[in-house]
Amino acid sequence: MSLLEVIALHAADAERAEAGGADRIELVGTMDDDGLSPEPRVVDKARRATSIQIRVMVRLRAGFGTDGGEVARLKGLISAYRDSGADGVVLGYLNGVNRVDLEVVESLVGDGAVPWTFHRAIDHCLDTDQAWRDLKGLPGLTQVLTAGSVRGVEQGLDGLIRRAQADPDIARLTMAGGGLRAEHVPWLMRSGIRAFHIGSPARPGGSFKAYVDSELVESWRALIDTEAAHARRAP
């Protein structure tokens, strides 16, 4: 099964993403600093507008760090999001030496009862191999959103493909996103990656000032399904 996730800012985006064939939305409150947490009421409105899965961004400020005092607030947000109808969350925290902050992440995900995505913080790790080793053992993790490079998929494509081909678990967990373009999808599919994340490509002119366009989402749905069918037939 392939997965198409679309960034949504509000209920109208969520509704249009579903109409275009998206499997899931990543709900954010603002795209400032590459995506920050929404208010729980935004989650509630999105839940009322769509039946597809909703994962909500758990991130309060720029960067990928946090502190002990903020963790309690983040836990409260996760609980509020679940009460408002979220199916899962999106988070990613690094420590002072740019490694996955296992203490914070494990504190937030607990026993994995809430499915979650580790976001593009992984692209900022100094040792990506170590980051993957740290993440693969965490409960409830279903996707790692990565471009393979801080500069985007165009620069990280070769690395994404190499990792996916070398390790089926990484291929299963990888969700490619961050400057993803249509021409990247066939190569990623052939490497075993089956999850894709889009934001600006789902909007007219690529602008987050515009609402999600269901026809643009539909074009990505068709592309992903076509390439998935080709990958299944490949020897």
PDB file of C-alpha atoms in Angstrom:
ATOM      1  CA  MET A   1       0.000   0.000   0.000  1.00  0.00           C
ATOM      2  CA  SER A   2       1.228   3.488  -0.826  1.00  0.00           C
ATOM      3  CA  LEU A   3       0.496   6.527   1.325  1.00  0.00           C
ATOM      4  CA  LEU A   4      -0.063  10.146   0.324  1.00  0.00           C
ATOM      5  CA  GLU A   5       0.046  12.737   3.090  1.00  0.00           C
ATOM      6  CA  VAL A   6      -0.821  16.396   2.513  1.00  0.00           C
ATOM      7  CA  ILE A   7      -0.040  19.352   4.764  1.00  0.00           C
ATOM      8  CA  ALA A   8      -3.219  21.084   5.942  1.00  0.00           C
ATOM      9  CA  LEU A   9      -3.627  24.368   7.793  1.00  0.00           C
ATOM     10  CA  HIS A  10      -7.340  24.145   8.503  1.00  0.00           C
ATOM     11  CA  ALA A  11     -10.540  22.213   7.899  1.00  0.00           C
ATOM     12  CA  ALA A  12     -10.953  23.435   4.309  1.00  0.00           C
ATOM     13  CA  ASP A  13      -7.524  22.070   3.417  1.00  0.00           C
ATOM     14  CA  ALA A  14      -8.372  18.766   5.059  1.00  0.00           C
ATOM     15  CA  GLU A  15     -11.636  18.464   3.150  1.00  0.00           C
ATOM     16  CA  ARG A  16      -9.958  19.216  -0.175  1.00  0.00           C
ATOM     17  CA  ALA A  17      -7.090  16.826   0.505  1.00  0.00           C
ATOM     18  CA  GLU A  18      -9.563  14.011   1.095  1.00  0.00           C
ATOM     19  CA  ALA A  19     -11.502  14.908  -2.059  1.00  0.00           C
ATOM     20  CA  GLY A  20      -8.277  14.553  -4.047  1.00  0.00           C
ATOM     21  CA  GLY A  21      -7.520  11.112  -2.665  1.00  0.00           C
ATOM     22  CA  ALA A  22      -5.054  11.824   0.144  1.00  0.00           C
ATOM     23  CA  ASP A  23      -4.749   9.127   2.794  1.00  0.00           C
ATOM     24  CA  ARG A  24      -3.758  11.454   5.591  1.00  0.00           C
ATOM     25  CA  ILE A  25      -3.123  15.059   6.481  1.00  0.00           C
ATOM     26  CA  GLU A  26      -0.370  16.579   8.559  1.00  0.00           C
ATOM     27  CA  LEU A  27      -2.162  19.371  10.388  1.00  0.00           C
ATOM     28  CA  VAL A  28      -0.139  22.435  11.359  1.00  0.00           C
ATOM     29  CA  GLY A  29      -1.166  25.766  12.796  1.00  0.00           C
ATOM     30  CA  THR A  30       1.238  27.800  10.681  1.00  0.00           C
ATOM     31  CA  MET A  31       4.041  27.119   8.235  1.00  0.00           C
ATOM     32  CA  ASP A  32       6.272  29.560  10.103  1.00  0.00           C
ATOM     33  CA  ASP A  33       9.576  27.858  11.013  1.00  0.00           C
ATOM     34  CA  ASP A  34       8.611  24.868   8.806  1.00  0.00           C
ATOM     35  CA  GLY A  35       5.451  24.094  10.740  1.00  0.00           C
ATOM     36  CA  LEU A  36       4.242  24.743  14.273  1.00  0.00           C
ATOM     37  CA  SER A  37       1.455  23.299  16.403  1.00  0.00           C
ATOM     38  CA  PRO A  38      -2.181  24.274  15.849  1.00  0.00           C
ATOM     39  CA  GLU A  39      -4.734  24.983  18.545  1.00  0.00           C
ATOM     40  CA  PRO A  40      -6.817  21.928  19.540  1.00  0.00           C
ATOM     41  CA  ARG A  41      -9.940  23.636  18.148  1.00  0.00           C
ATOM     42  CA  VAL A  42      -8.331  23.495  14.676  1.00  0.00           C
ATOM     43  CA  VAL A  43      -7.976  19.737  15.074  1.00  0.00           C
ATOM     44  CA  ASP A  44     -11.600  19.450  16.106  1.00  0.00           C
ATOM     45  CA  LYS A  45     -12.769  21.376  13.035  1.00  0.00           C
ATOM     46  CA  ALA A  46     -10.577  19.312  10.713  1.00  0.00           C
ATOM     47  CA  ARG A  47     -11.888  16.106  12.261  1.00  0.00           C
ATOM     48  CA  ARG A  48     -15.447  17.205  11.567  1.00  0.00           C
ATOM     49  CA  ALA A  49     -14.554  18.028   7.956  1.00  0.00           C
ATOM     50  CA  THR A  50     -12.805  14.794   6.956  1.00  0.00           C
ATOM     51  CA  SER A  51     -12.764  11.064   7.567  1.00  0.00           C
ATOM     52  CA  ILE A  52      -9.124  10.482   6.601  1.00  0.00           C
ATOM     53  CA  GLN A  53      -6.336  10.206   9.139  1.00  0.00           C
ATOM     54  CA  ILE A  54      -5.053  13.318  10.883  1.00  0.00           C
ATOM     55  CA  ARG A  55      -1.599  13.635  12.366  1.00  0.00           C
ATOM     56  CA  VAL A  56      -0.893  16.847  14.208  1.00  0.00           C
ATOM     57  CA  MET A  57       2.398  18.723  14.495  1.00  0.00           C
ATOM     58  CA  VAL A  58       3.771  18.849  18.046  1.00  0.00           C
ATOM     59  CA  ARG A  59       6.268  21.706  17.876  1.00  0.00           C
ATOM     60  CA  LEU A  60       6.060  25.065  19.617  1.00  0.00           C
ATOM     61  CA  ARG A  61       9.069  26.992  18.349  1.00  0.00           C
ATOM     62  CA  ALA A  62      11.768  27.161  15.736  1.00  0.00           C
ATOM     63  CA  GLY A  63      14.488  24.551  15.777  1.00  0.00           C
ATOM     64  CA  PHE A  64      14.416  21.018  17.133  1.00  0.00           C
ATOM     65  CA  GLY A  65      15.271  21.553  20.784  1.00  0.00           C
ATOM     66  CA  THR A  66      13.133  21.697  23.895  1.00  0.00           C
ATOM     67  CA  ASP A  67      13.526  21.711  27.646  1.00  0.00           C
ATOM     68  CA  GLY A  68      12.041  19.928  30.615  1.00  0.00           C
ATOM     69  CA  GLY A  69       9.437  22.573  31.279  1.00  0.00           C
ATOM     70  CA  GLU A  70       8.176  22.501  27.721  1.00  0.00           C
ATOM     71  CA  VAL A  71       7.787  18.717  27.664  1.00  0.00           C
ATOM     72  CA  ALA A  72       4.851  18.905  30.072  1.00  0.00           C
ATOM     73  CA  ARG A  73       3.118  21.374  27.767  1.00  0.00           C
ATOM     74  CA  LEU A  74       3.792  19.146  24.749  1.00  0.00           C
ATOM     75  CA  LYS A  75       2.279  16.168  26.543  1.00  0.00           C
ATOM     76  CA  GLY A  76      -0.777  18.264  27.287  1.00  0.00           C
ATOM     77  CA  LEU A  77      -1.076  19.189  23.618  1.00  0.00           C
ATOM     78  CA  ILE A  78      -0.877  15.556  22.533  1.00  0.00           C
ATOM     79  CA  SER A  79      -3.662  14.660  24.956  1.00  0.00           C
ATOM     80  CA  ALA A  80      -5.791  17.571  23.731  1.00  0.00           C
ATOM     81  CA  TYR A  81      -5.204  16.618  20.113  1.00  0.00           C
ATOM     82  CA  ARG A  82      -6.296  13.047  20.776  1.00  0.00           C
ATOM     83  CA  ASP A  83      -9.416  14.295  22.553  1.00  0.00           C
ATOM     84  CA  SER A  84     -10.139  16.465  19.493  1.00  0.00           C
ATOM     85  CA  GLY A  85      -9.982  13.511  17.122  1.00  0.00           C
ATOM     86  CA  ALA A  86      -6.370  13.277  15.961  1.00  0.00           C
ATOM     87  CA  ASP A  87      -5.231   9.816  14.912  1.00  0.00           C
ATOM     88  CA  GLY A  88      -1.564  10.489  15.621  1.00  0.00           C
ATOM     89  CA  VAL A  89       1.130  13.112  15.982  1.00  0.00           C
ATOM     90  CA  VAL A  90       4.242  14.417  14.245  1.00  0.00           C
ATOM     91  CA  LEU A  91       7.290  15.298  16.318  1.00  0.00           C
ATOM     92  CA  GLY A  92      11.067  15.288  16.352  1.00  0.00           C
ATOM     93  CA  TYR A  93      13.541  16.589  18.885  1.00  0.00           C
ATOM     94  CA  LEU A  94      17.329  16.729  18.848  1.00  0.00           C
ATOM     95  CA  ASN A  95      19.728  17.241  21.733  1.00  0.00           C
ATOM     96  CA  GLY A  96      22.603  19.687  21.977  1.00  0.00           C
ATOM     97  CA  VAL A  97      24.896  17.552  19.818  1.00  0.00           C
ATOM     98  CA  ASN A  98      22.288  17.107  17.058  1.00  0.00           C
ATOM     99  CA  ARG A  99      21.359  13.541  17.888  1.00  0.00           C
ATOM    100  CA  VAL A 100      17.816  12.293  18.401  1.00  0.00           C
ATOM    101  CA  ASP A 101      16.805  13.406  21.891  1.00  0.00           C
ATOM    102  CA  LEU A 102      15.651   9.997  23.049  1.00  0.00           C
ATOM    103  CA  GLU A 103      14.742  11.202  26.530  1.00  0.00           C
ATOM    104  CA  VAL A 104      12.304  13.800  25.224  1.00  0.00           C
ATOM    105  CA  VAL A 105      10.931  11.694  22.385  1.00  0.00           C
ATOM    106  CA  GLU A 106      10.374   8.628  24.574  1.00  0.00           C
ATOM    107  CA  SER A 107       8.697  10.811  27.179  1.00  0.00           C
ATOM    108  CA  LEU A 108       6.254  12.072  24.561  1.00  0.00           C
ATOM    109  CA  VAL A 109       5.481   8.816  22.740  1.00  0.00           C
ATOM    110  CA  GLY A 110       5.283   6.630  25.846  1.00  0.00           C
ATOM    111  CA  ASP A 111       4.368   3.046  25.038  1.00  0.00           C
ATOM    112  CA  GLY A 112       3.507   3.893  21.437  1.00  0.00           C
ATOM    113  CA  ALA A 113      -0.254   3.808  21.895  1.00  0.00           C
ATOM    114  CA  VAL A 114      -0.463   6.929  19.718  1.00  0.00           C
ATOM    115  CA  PRO A 115       1.059   6.368  16.241  1.00  0.00           C
ATOM    116  CA  TRP A 116       3.565   9.025  15.294  1.00  0.00           C
ATOM    117  CA  THR A 117       5.880  10.389  12.626  1.00  0.00           C
ATOM    118  CA  PHE A 118       9.408  11.605  13.289  1.00  0.00           C
ATOM    119  CA  HIS A 119       9.681  14.727  11.144  1.00  0.00           C
ATOM    120  CA  ARG A 120      12.547  16.262   9.219  1.00  0.00           C
ATOM    121  CA  ALA A 121      14.648  16.840  12.305  1.00  0.00           C
ATOM    122  CA  ILE A 122      16.422  13.691  11.109  1.00  0.00           C
ATOM    123  CA  ASP A 123      17.851  15.645   8.164  1.00  0.00           C
ATOM    124  CA  HIS A 124      19.625  17.903  10.677  1.00  0.00           C
ATOM    125  CA  CYS A 125      21.345  15.074  12.569  1.00  0.00           C
ATOM    126  CA  LEU A 126      25.129  14.985  12.332  1.00  0.00           C
ATOM    127  CA  ASP A 127      25.113  11.177  12.116  1.00  0.00           C
ATOM    128  CA  THR A 128      22.093  10.029  10.143  1.00  0.00           C
ATOM    129  CA  ASP A 129      23.037   6.359  10.460  1.00  0.00           C
ATOM    130  CA  GLN A 130      22.952   6.682  14.245  1.00  0.00           C
ATOM    131  CA  ALA A 131      19.664   8.574  14.053  1.00  0.00           C
ATOM    132  CA  TRP A 132      18.057   5.714  12.163  1.00  0.00           C
ATOM    133  CA  ARG A 133      19.386   3.199  14.699  1.00  0.00           C
ATOM    134  CA  ASP A 134      17.930   5.289  17.506  1.00  0.00           C
ATOM    135  CA  LEU A 135      14.540   5.634  15.833  1.00  0.00           C
ATOM    136  CA  LYS A 136      13.942   2.097  14.614  1.00  0.00           C
ATOM    137  CA  GLY A 137      13.477   0.759  18.116  1.00  0.00           C
ATOM    138  CA  LEU A 138      10.953   3.321  19.329  1.00  0.00           C
ATOM    139  CA  PRO A 139       7.350   2.172  19.932  1.00  0.00           C
ATOM    140  CA  GLY A 140       4.551   3.546  17.779  1.00  0.00           C
ATOM    141  CA  LEU A 141       6.792   4.994  15.058  1.00  0.00           C
ATOM    142  CA  THR A 142       5.234   4.433  11.640  1.00  0.00           C
ATOM    143  CA  GLN A 143       6.995   6.995   9.412  1.00  0.00           C
ATOM    144  CA  VAL A 144      10.121   9.118   9.324  1.00  0.00           C
ATOM    145  CA  LEU A 145       9.598  12.211   7.182  1.00  0.00           C
ATOM    146  CA  THR A 146      12.864  12.920   5.406  1.00  0.00           C
ATOM    147  CA  ALA A 147      14.247  14.583   2.301  1.00  0.00           C
ATOM    148  CA  GLY A 148      17.618  12.936   2.749  1.00  0.00           C
ATOM    149  CA  SER A 149      19.148  16.416   2.981  1.00  0.00           C
ATOM    150  CA  VAL A 150      18.453  19.683   4.776  1.00  0.00           C
ATOM    151  CA  ARG A 151      18.232  21.245   1.305  1.00  0.00           C
ATOM    152  CA  GLY A 152      15.435  18.998   0.073  1.00  0.00           C
ATOM    153  CA  VAL A 153      14.751  15.833  -1.901  1.00  0.00           C
ATOM    154  CA  GLU A 154      16.540  17.048  -5.029  1.00  0.00           C
ATOM    155  CA  GLN A 155      19.829  17.050  -3.098  1.00  0.00           C
ATOM    156  CA  GLY A 156      18.967  14.064  -0.900  1.00  0.00           C
ATOM    157  CA  LEU A 157      17.464  11.733  -3.489  1.00  0.00           C
ATOM    158  CA  ASP A 158      20.495   9.499  -3.964  1.00  0.00           C
ATOM    159  CA  GLY A 159      20.895   9.100  -0.224  1.00  0.00           C
ATOM    160  CA  LEU A 160      17.228   8.216   0.257  1.00  0.00           C
ATOM    161  CA  ILE A 161      17.462   5.566  -2.444  1.00  0.00           C
ATOM    162  CA  ARG A 162      20.680   4.056  -1.077  1.00  0.00           C
ATOM    163  CA  ARG A 163      19.310   3.746   2.441  1.00  0.00           C
ATOM    164  CA  ALA A 164      16.020   2.258   1.309  1.00  0.00           C
ATOM    165  CA  GLN A 165      17.720  -0.290  -0.930  1.00  0.00           C
ATOM    166  CA  ALA A 166      20.126  -1.287   1.821  1.00  0.00           C
ATOM    167  CA  ASP A 167      17.581  -1.713   4.619  1.00  0.00           C
ATOM    168  CA  PRO A 168      13.950  -2.821   4.137  1.00  0.00           C
ATOM    169  CA  ASP A 169      13.027  -1.430   7.561  1.00  0.00           C
ATOM    170  CA  ILE A 170      14.221   2.023   6.524  1.00  0.00           C
ATOM    171  CA  ALA A 171      12.329   1.711   3.229  1.00  0.00           C
ATOM    172  CA  ARG A 172       9.177   0.810   5.168  1.00  0.00           C
ATOM    173  CA  LEU A 173       9.500   3.729   7.558  1.00  0.00           C
ATOM    174  CA  THR A 174      10.624   6.422   5.104  1.00  0.00           C
ATOM    175  CA  MET A 175       8.110   9.049   4.039  1.00  0.00           C
ATOM    176  CA  ALA A 176       9.757  11.182   1.371  1.00  0.00           C
ATOM    177  CA  GLY A 177       9.009  14.876   1.580  1.00  0.00           C
ATOM    178  CA  GLY A 178      10.529  18.325   1.578  1.00  0.00           C
ATOM    179  CA  GLY A 179      10.853  19.667  -1.935  1.00  0.00           C
ATOM    180  CA  LEU A 180       9.418  16.447  -3.374  1.00  0.00           C
ATOM    181  CA  ARG A 181       8.721  16.655  -7.112  1.00  0.00           C
ATOM    182  CA  ALA A 182       6.793  14.340  -9.376  1.00  0.00           C
ATOM    183  CA  GLU A 183       9.911  13.141 -11.185  1.00  0.00           C
ATOM    184  CA  HIS A 184      11.356  11.858  -7.892  1.00  0.00           C
ATOM    185  CA  VAL A 185       8.490   9.446  -7.255  1.00  0.00           C
ATOM    186  CA  PRO A 186       9.421   6.671  -9.754  1.00  0.00           C
ATOM    187  CA  TRP A 187      12.972   6.456  -8.415  1.00  0.00           C
ATOM    188  CA  LEU A 188      11.797   6.371  -4.814  1.00  0.00           C
ATOM    189  CA  MET A 189       9.179   3.733  -5.568  1.00  0.00           C
ATOM    190  CA  ARG A 190      11.771   1.484  -7.202  1.00  0.00           C
ATOM    191  CA  SER A 191      13.881   1.686  -4.053  1.00  0.00           C
ATOM    192  CA  GLY A 192      10.992   0.401  -1.918  1.00  0.00           C
ATOM    193  CA  ILE A 193       9.680   3.685  -0.501  1.00  0.00           C
ATOM    194  CA  ARG A 194       5.884   3.807  -0.438  1.00  0.00           C
ATOM    195  CA  ALA A 195       4.997   6.939   1.570  1.00  0.00           C
ATOM    196  CA  PHE A 196       5.030  10.493   0.202  1.00  0.00           C
ATOM    197  CA  HIS A 197       4.409  13.904   1.764  1.00  0.00           C
ATOM    198  CA  ILE A 198       3.517  17.099  -0.078  1.00  0.00           C
ATOM    199  CA  GLY A 199       2.788  20.651   0.981  1.00  0.00           C
ATOM    200  CA  SER A 200       3.212  23.390  -1.608  1.00  0.00           C
ATOM    201  CA  PRO A 201       2.724  21.015  -4.601  1.00  0.00           C
ATOM    202  CA  ALA A 202      -0.881  20.573  -3.429  1.00  0.00           C
ATOM    203  CA  ARG A 203      -1.571  24.310  -3.755  1.00  0.00           C
ATOM    204  CA  PRO A 204      -1.983  26.624  -6.749  1.00  0.00           C
ATOM    205  CA  GLY A 205       1.262  28.392  -7.465  1.00  0.00           C
ATOM    206  CA  GLY A 206       2.920  26.384  -4.713  1.00  0.00           C
ATOM    207  CA  SER A 207       1.820  29.015  -2.193  1.00  0.00           C
ATOM    208  CA  PHE A 208       0.641  28.299   1.342  1.00  0.00           C
ATOM    209  CA  LYS A 209      -1.522  31.395   1.001  1.00  0.00           C
ATOM    210  CA  ALA A 210      -3.715  29.284  -1.282  1.00  0.00           C
ATOM    211  CA  TYR A 211      -5.973  26.462  -0.135  1.00  0.00           C
ATOM    212  CA  VAL A 212      -5.188  22.857  -0.994  1.00  0.00           C
ATOM    213  CA  ASP A 213      -6.443  22.107  -4.502  1.00  0.00           C
ATOM    214  CA  SER A 214      -8.180  18.739  -4.807  1.00  0.00           C
ATOM    215  CA  GLU A 215      -7.236  18.372  -8.475  1.00  0.00           C
ATOM    216  CA  LEU A 216      -3.550  18.812  -7.704  1.00  0.00           C
ATOM    217  CA  VAL A 217      -3.831  16.227  -4.941  1.00  0.00           C
ATOM    218  CA  GLU A 218      -5.634  13.921  -7.372  1.00  0.00           C
ATOM    219  CA  SER A 219      -2.750  14.214  -9.836  1.00  0.00           C
ATOM    220  CA  TRP A 220      -0.309  13.092  -7.126  1.00  0.00           C
ATOM    221  CA  ARG A 221      -2.637  10.268  -6.132  1.00  0.00           C
ATOM    222  CA  ALA A 222      -2.718   9.028  -9.717  1.00  0.00           C
ATOM    223  CA  LEU A 223       1.051   9.304 -10.067  1.00  0.00           C
ATOM    224  CA  ILE A 224       1.752   7.391  -6.862  1.00  0.00           C
ATOM    225  CA  ASP A 225      -0.771   4.664  -7.654  1.00  0.00           C
ATOM    226  CA  THR A 226       0.592   4.249 -11.177  1.00  0.00           C
ATOM    227  CA  GLU A 227       4.187   3.993  -9.992  1.00  0.00           C
ATOM    228  CA  ALA A 228       3.190   1.601  -7.213  1.00  0.00           C
ATOM    229  CA  ALA A 229       1.573  -0.663  -9.805  1.00  0.00           C
ATOM    230  CA  HIS A 230       4.726  -0.545 -11.926  1.00  0.00           C
ATOM    231  CA  ALA A 231       6.855  -1.392  -8.876  1.00  0.00           C
ATOM    232  CA  ARG A 232       4.685  -4.429  -8.075  1.00  0.00           C
ATOM    233  CA  ARG A 233       5.111  -5.751 -11.620  1.00  0.00           C
ATOM    234  CA  ALA A 234       8.859  -5.191 -11.709  1.00  0.00           C
ATOM    235  CA  PRO A 235      10.946  -8.406 -11.478  1.00  0.00           C
TER     236      PRO A 235
END
